[in-house]
Every structure is written in C-alpha cells, then in structure tokens.
PDB file of C-alpha atoms in Angstrom:
ATOM      1  CA  MET A   1     148.404  18.099  36.902  1.00 58.00           C
ATOM      2  CA  SER A   2     145.837  20.795  36.255  1.00 60.00           C
ATOM      3  CA  ARG A   3     143.041  18.510  37.502  1.00 78.00           C
ATOM      4  CA  PHE A   4     144.311  18.521  41.110  1.00 84.00           C
ATOM      5  CA  PRO A   5     141.989  20.783  43.156  1.00 90.00           C
ATOM      6  CA  TYR A   6     144.770  22.908  44.636  1.00 90.00           C
ATOM      7  CA  GLY A   7     142.735  26.136  44.772  1.00 91.00           C
ATOM      8  CA  PRO A   8     139.915  24.818  46.960  1.00 93.00           C
ATOM      9  CA  LEU A   9     142.397  22.986  49.198  1.00 94.00           C
ATOM     10  CA  ALA A  10     144.457  26.162  49.592  1.00 94.00           C
ATOM     11  CA  LEU A  11     141.319  28.105  50.507  1.00 95.00           C
ATOM     12  CA  ILE A  12     140.288  25.504  53.093  1.00 96.00           C
ATOM     13  CA  THR A  13     143.832  25.470  54.503  1.00 95.00           C
ATOM     14  CA  PHE A  14     143.845  29.279  54.684  1.00 95.00           C
ATOM     15  CA  LEU A  15     140.536  29.340  56.548  1.00 96.00           C
ATOM     16  CA  CYS A  16     141.568  26.559  58.948  1.00 96.00           C
ATOM     17  CA  MET A  17     144.914  28.218  59.688  1.00 95.00           C
ATOM     18  CA  GLY A  18     143.172  31.523  60.341  1.00 95.00           C
ATOM     19  CA  ILE A  19     140.163  30.353  62.316  1.00 95.00           C
ATOM     20  CA  PHE A  20     141.701  27.599  64.430  1.00 96.00           C
ATOM     21  CA  LEU A  21     145.318  28.744  64.790  1.00 95.00           C
ATOM     22  CA  GLY A  22     145.062  32.498  64.265  1.00 95.00           C
ATOM     23  CA  LEU A  23     147.706  32.323  61.510  1.00 94.00           C
ATOM     24  CA  TRP A  24     146.044  34.577  58.974  1.00 94.00           C
ATOM     25  CA  VAL A  25     149.227  36.024  57.473  1.00 91.00           C
ATOM     26  CA  PRO A  26     151.020  32.685  56.873  1.00 92.00           C
ATOM     27  CA  GLY A  27     147.702  31.407  55.563  1.00 93.00           C
ATOM     28  CA  LEU A  28     147.754  34.153  52.937  1.00 92.00           C
ATOM     29  CA  VAL A  29     151.048  32.751  51.672  1.00 92.00           C
ATOM     30  CA  VAL A  30     149.351  29.374  51.230  1.00 93.00           C
ATOM     31  CA  LEU A  31     146.453  31.056  49.444  1.00 92.00           C
ATOM     32  CA  PHE A  32     148.749  33.062  47.143  1.00 92.00           C
ATOM     33  CA  SER A  33     150.643  29.900  46.200  1.00 92.00           C
ATOM     34  CA  THR A  34     147.617  28.954  44.105  1.00 92.00           C
ATOM     35  CA  GLY A  35     148.936  31.118  41.272  1.00 90.00           C
ATOM     36  CA  VAL A  36     152.273  29.310  41.289  1.00 92.00           C
ATOM     37  CA  TRP A  37     150.526  25.933  41.187  1.00 91.00           C
ATOM     38  CA  THR A  38     148.309  27.047  38.310  1.00 90.00           C
ATOM     39  CA  SER A  39     151.279  28.360  36.306  1.00 90.00           C
ATOM     40  CA  LEU A  40     153.231  25.172  36.977  1.00 90.00           C
ATOM     41  CA  GLY A  41     150.290  23.046  35.839  1.00 88.00           C
ATOM     42  CA  HIS A  42     149.927  25.127  32.681  1.00 88.00           C
ATOM     43  CA  MET A  43     153.631  24.761  31.905  1.00 89.00           C
ATOM     44  CA  VAL A  44     153.487  20.975  32.349  1.00 88.00           C
ATOM     45  CA  ASP A  45     150.418  20.777  30.105  1.00 88.00           C
ATOM     46  CA  VAL A  46     152.145  22.838  27.412  1.00 89.00           C
ATOM     47  CA  PHE A  47     155.301  20.730  27.469  1.00 88.00           C
ATOM     48  CA  ARG A  48     153.351  17.457  27.490  1.00 89.00           C
ATOM     49  CA  GLY A  49     151.217  18.566  24.564  1.00 86.00           C
ATOM     50  CA  HIS A  50     154.263  19.292  22.389  1.00 80.00           C
ATOM     51  CA  ARG A  51     153.125  22.836  21.703  1.00 82.00           C
ATOM     52  CA  SER A  52     155.019  25.435  19.708  1.00 85.00           C
ATOM     53  CA  ALA A  53     158.230  26.985  20.979  1.00 83.00           C
ATOM     54  CA  ARG A  54     156.450  30.297  21.519  1.00 85.00           C
ATOM     55  CA  LYS A  55     153.867  28.646  23.800  1.00 88.00           C
ATOM     56  CA  LYS A  56     156.625  26.883  25.746  1.00 88.00           C
ATOM     57  CA  ARG A  57     158.569  30.115  26.168  1.00 88.00           C
ATOM     58  CA  ALA A  58     155.425  31.912  27.322  1.00 88.00           C
ATOM     59  CA  ALA A  59     154.660  29.163  29.849  1.00 90.00           C
ATOM     60  CA  VAL A  60     158.186  29.257  31.292  1.00 90.00           C
ATOM     61  CA  THR A  61     158.284  33.036  31.591  1.00 90.00           C
ATOM     62  CA  ALA A  62     154.778  33.080  33.108  1.00 91.00           C
ATOM     63  CA  LEU A  63     155.892  30.610  35.767  1.00 93.00           C
ATOM     64  CA  ILE A  64     158.989  32.684  36.568  1.00 93.00           C
ATOM     65  CA  GLY A  65     156.939  35.882  36.759  1.00 91.00           C
ATOM     66  CA  THR A  66     154.353  34.264  39.020  1.00 93.00           C
ATOM     67  CA  CYS A  67     157.061  32.810  41.256  1.00 94.00           C
ATOM     68  CA  SER A  68     158.748  36.196  41.592  1.00 94.00           C
ATOM     69  CA  ILE A  69     155.504  37.906  42.593  1.00 93.00           C
ATOM     70  CA  PHE A  70     154.703  35.086  45.020  1.00 94.00           C
ATOM     71  CA  SER A  71     158.192  35.344  46.523  1.00 94.00           C
ATOM     72  CA  PHE A  72     157.795  39.109  46.939  1.00 94.00           C
ATOM     73  CA  LEU A  73     154.485  38.628  48.737  1.00 93.00           C
ATOM     74  CA  ALA A  74     155.872  35.825  50.918  1.00 93.00           C
ATOM     75  CA  VAL A  75     158.933  37.862  51.951  1.00 93.00           C
ATOM     76  CA  GLY A  76     156.747  40.889  52.629  1.00 93.00           C
ATOM     77  CA  LEU A  77     154.076  39.070  54.597  1.00 91.00           C
ATOM     78  CA  LEU A  78     156.298  36.711  56.579  1.00 91.00           C
ATOM     79  CA  ALA A  79     159.401  38.838  57.177  1.00 92.00           C
ATOM     80  CA  GLY A  80     157.965  42.331  56.731  1.00 91.00           C
ATOM     81  CA  MET A  81     160.682  43.208  54.211  1.00 91.00           C
ATOM     82  CA  TRP A  82     158.529  44.947  51.632  1.00 90.00           C
ATOM     83  CA  HIS A  83     161.104  47.517  50.595  1.00 89.00           C
ATOM     84  CA  PRO A  84     164.062  45.234  49.805  1.00 86.00           C
ATOM     85  CA  GLY A  85     161.668  42.562  48.560  1.00 88.00           C
ATOM     86  CA  TRP A  86     160.811  44.471  45.394  1.00 91.00           C
ATOM     87  CA  VAL A  87     164.244  43.479  44.093  1.00 93.00           C
ATOM     88  CA  ILE A  88     162.814  39.958  43.705  1.00 93.00           C
ATOM     89  CA  ILE A  89     160.324  41.249  41.139  1.00 92.00           C
ATOM     90  CA  LEU A  90     163.073  43.053  39.221  1.00 94.00           C
ATOM     91  CA  ALA A  91     165.207  39.903  39.294  1.00 94.00           C
ATOM     92  CA  GLY A  92     162.252  37.892  37.975  1.00 93.00           C
ATOM     93  CA  LEU A  93     161.776  40.358  35.141  1.00 92.00           C
ATOM     94  CA  ALA A  94     165.482  40.193  34.312  1.00 94.00           C
ATOM     95  CA  VAL A  95     165.420  36.380  34.254  1.00 93.00           C
ATOM     96  CA  CYS A  96     162.326  36.421  32.021  1.00 91.00           C
ATOM     97  CA  GLY A  97     164.058  38.813  29.638  1.00 90.00           C
ATOM     98  CA  LEU A  98     167.204  36.692  29.610  1.00 92.00           C
ATOM     99  CA  ILE A  99     165.250  33.503  28.917  1.00 88.00           C
ATOM    100  CA  ASP A 100     163.294  35.249  26.174  1.00 85.00           C
ATOM    101  CA  ALA A 101     166.480  36.522  24.529  1.00 87.00           C
ATOM    102  CA  CYS A 102     168.284  33.179  24.788  1.00 88.00           C
ATOM    103  CA  TRP A 103     165.270  31.314  23.447  1.00 83.00           C
ATOM    104  CA  ARG A 104     165.068  33.605  20.423  1.00 80.00           C
ATOM    105  CA  VAL A 105     168.804  33.561  19.710  1.00 82.00           C
ATOM    106  CA  GLY A 106     168.919  29.795  20.107  1.00 72.00           C
ATOM    107  CA  GLY A 107     166.578  29.456  17.126  1.00 66.00           C
ATOM    108  CA  ARG A 108     163.799  27.730  19.026  1.00 57.00           C
ATOM    109  CA  ASP A 109     161.343  30.535  18.362  1.00 53.00           C
ATOM    110  CA  THR A 110     159.504  30.351  15.058  1.00 51.00           C
ATOM    111  CA  SER A 111     157.582  33.574  15.586  1.00 52.00           C
ATOM    112  CA  GLY A 112     159.929  35.724  13.503  1.00 46.00           C
ATOM    113  CA  GLY A 113     162.231  36.597  16.371  1.00 43.00           C
ATOM    114  CA  CYS A 114     166.010  36.617  16.421  1.00 42.00           C
ATOM    115  CA  GLY A 115     166.416  32.884  15.743  1.00 41.00           C
ATOM    116  CA  GLU A 116     166.362  31.313  12.300  1.00 42.00           C
ATOM    117  CA  LYS A 117     165.158  34.409  10.471  1.00 43.00           C
ATOM    118  CA  ALA A 118     168.111  36.466  11.706  1.00 41.00           C
ATOM    119  CA  ALA A 119     170.523  33.733  10.623  1.00 42.00           C
ATOM    120  CA  GLU A 120     168.920  33.659   7.151  1.00 42.00           C
ATOM    121  CA  ASP A 121     169.162  37.455   6.877  1.00 42.00           C
ATOM    122  CA  THR A 122     172.843  37.308   7.820  1.00 40.00           C
ATOM    123  CA  MET A 123     173.541  34.643   5.198  1.00 42.00           C
ATOM    124  CA  ASP A 124     171.707  36.695   2.533  1.00 44.00           C
ATOM    125  CA  SER A 125     173.676  39.827   3.345  1.00 44.00           C
ATOM    126  CA  ARG A 126     177.008  37.959   3.080  1.00 44.00           C
ATOM    127  CA  GLU A 127     176.127  36.584  -0.355  1.00 47.00           C
ATOM    128  CA  GLY A 128     175.050  39.912  -1.769  1.00 44.00           C
TER     129      GLY A 128
END
C-alpha cells in the first residue's frame, strides 16, 4: 500500500484543480489528504508485518491524530468553520488517549504499561 504514488498524484490533482478549474481551496484538501494516506499505509504495513503491540498502537493513534487534523483543515477550508472545528482535534486527542488506555489495560502492551505488569503487581500484593 505504501508503494502507491499518492503524493505525486495528489500534487498533480491539486495543480490541475487550481489552474484549470480555479478550485484552489478544495484542491488543498486533496493535497492535505496525503498525510492520511501515508498514515494509513504505515498502519497497514505495521499490521501486515506482525509488529509489536506498541508499534501497532502507535500506528493506530497516529492515523487517528492525522485524520483529526485533516478533518479540522477540511472543515475550516471548505466550510469556513475554523472556530468550532478545533473541537475535532480535541476529540481526536481524546480518542487517542482512550485507545492508548484501553490497549494498555487490555494487556496487549508489553512496554511496561498498565497491562500484564500491573496484573502481576496486583497478584504479588495479594499474596504478601
């Protein structure tokens, strides 16, 4: 998925939309979508490669963060709602935090988070 030349195609589309149709602002949305495509490709590569749980969590939260910033820019550029649009970024941060917390509590994180290590510490404190 990461081999698809989305960036150059988005740039060409942006220039064609701007030069031939005069749609510079909607073209910016197409250009900014390159970050979402890159994050999505990275996430697919991580999940296909059977990477560690920490890498998978990082890829998922990076995609959500990129999508929230892209959505903020799209709402601002296309609808002119910059002020209420910042709530999208806060919602993206909240979702990233929730996913991070659930991933750690679920025991899928082996980086010393709240998962298995916390369960072992609880079992040790009950025995002693």
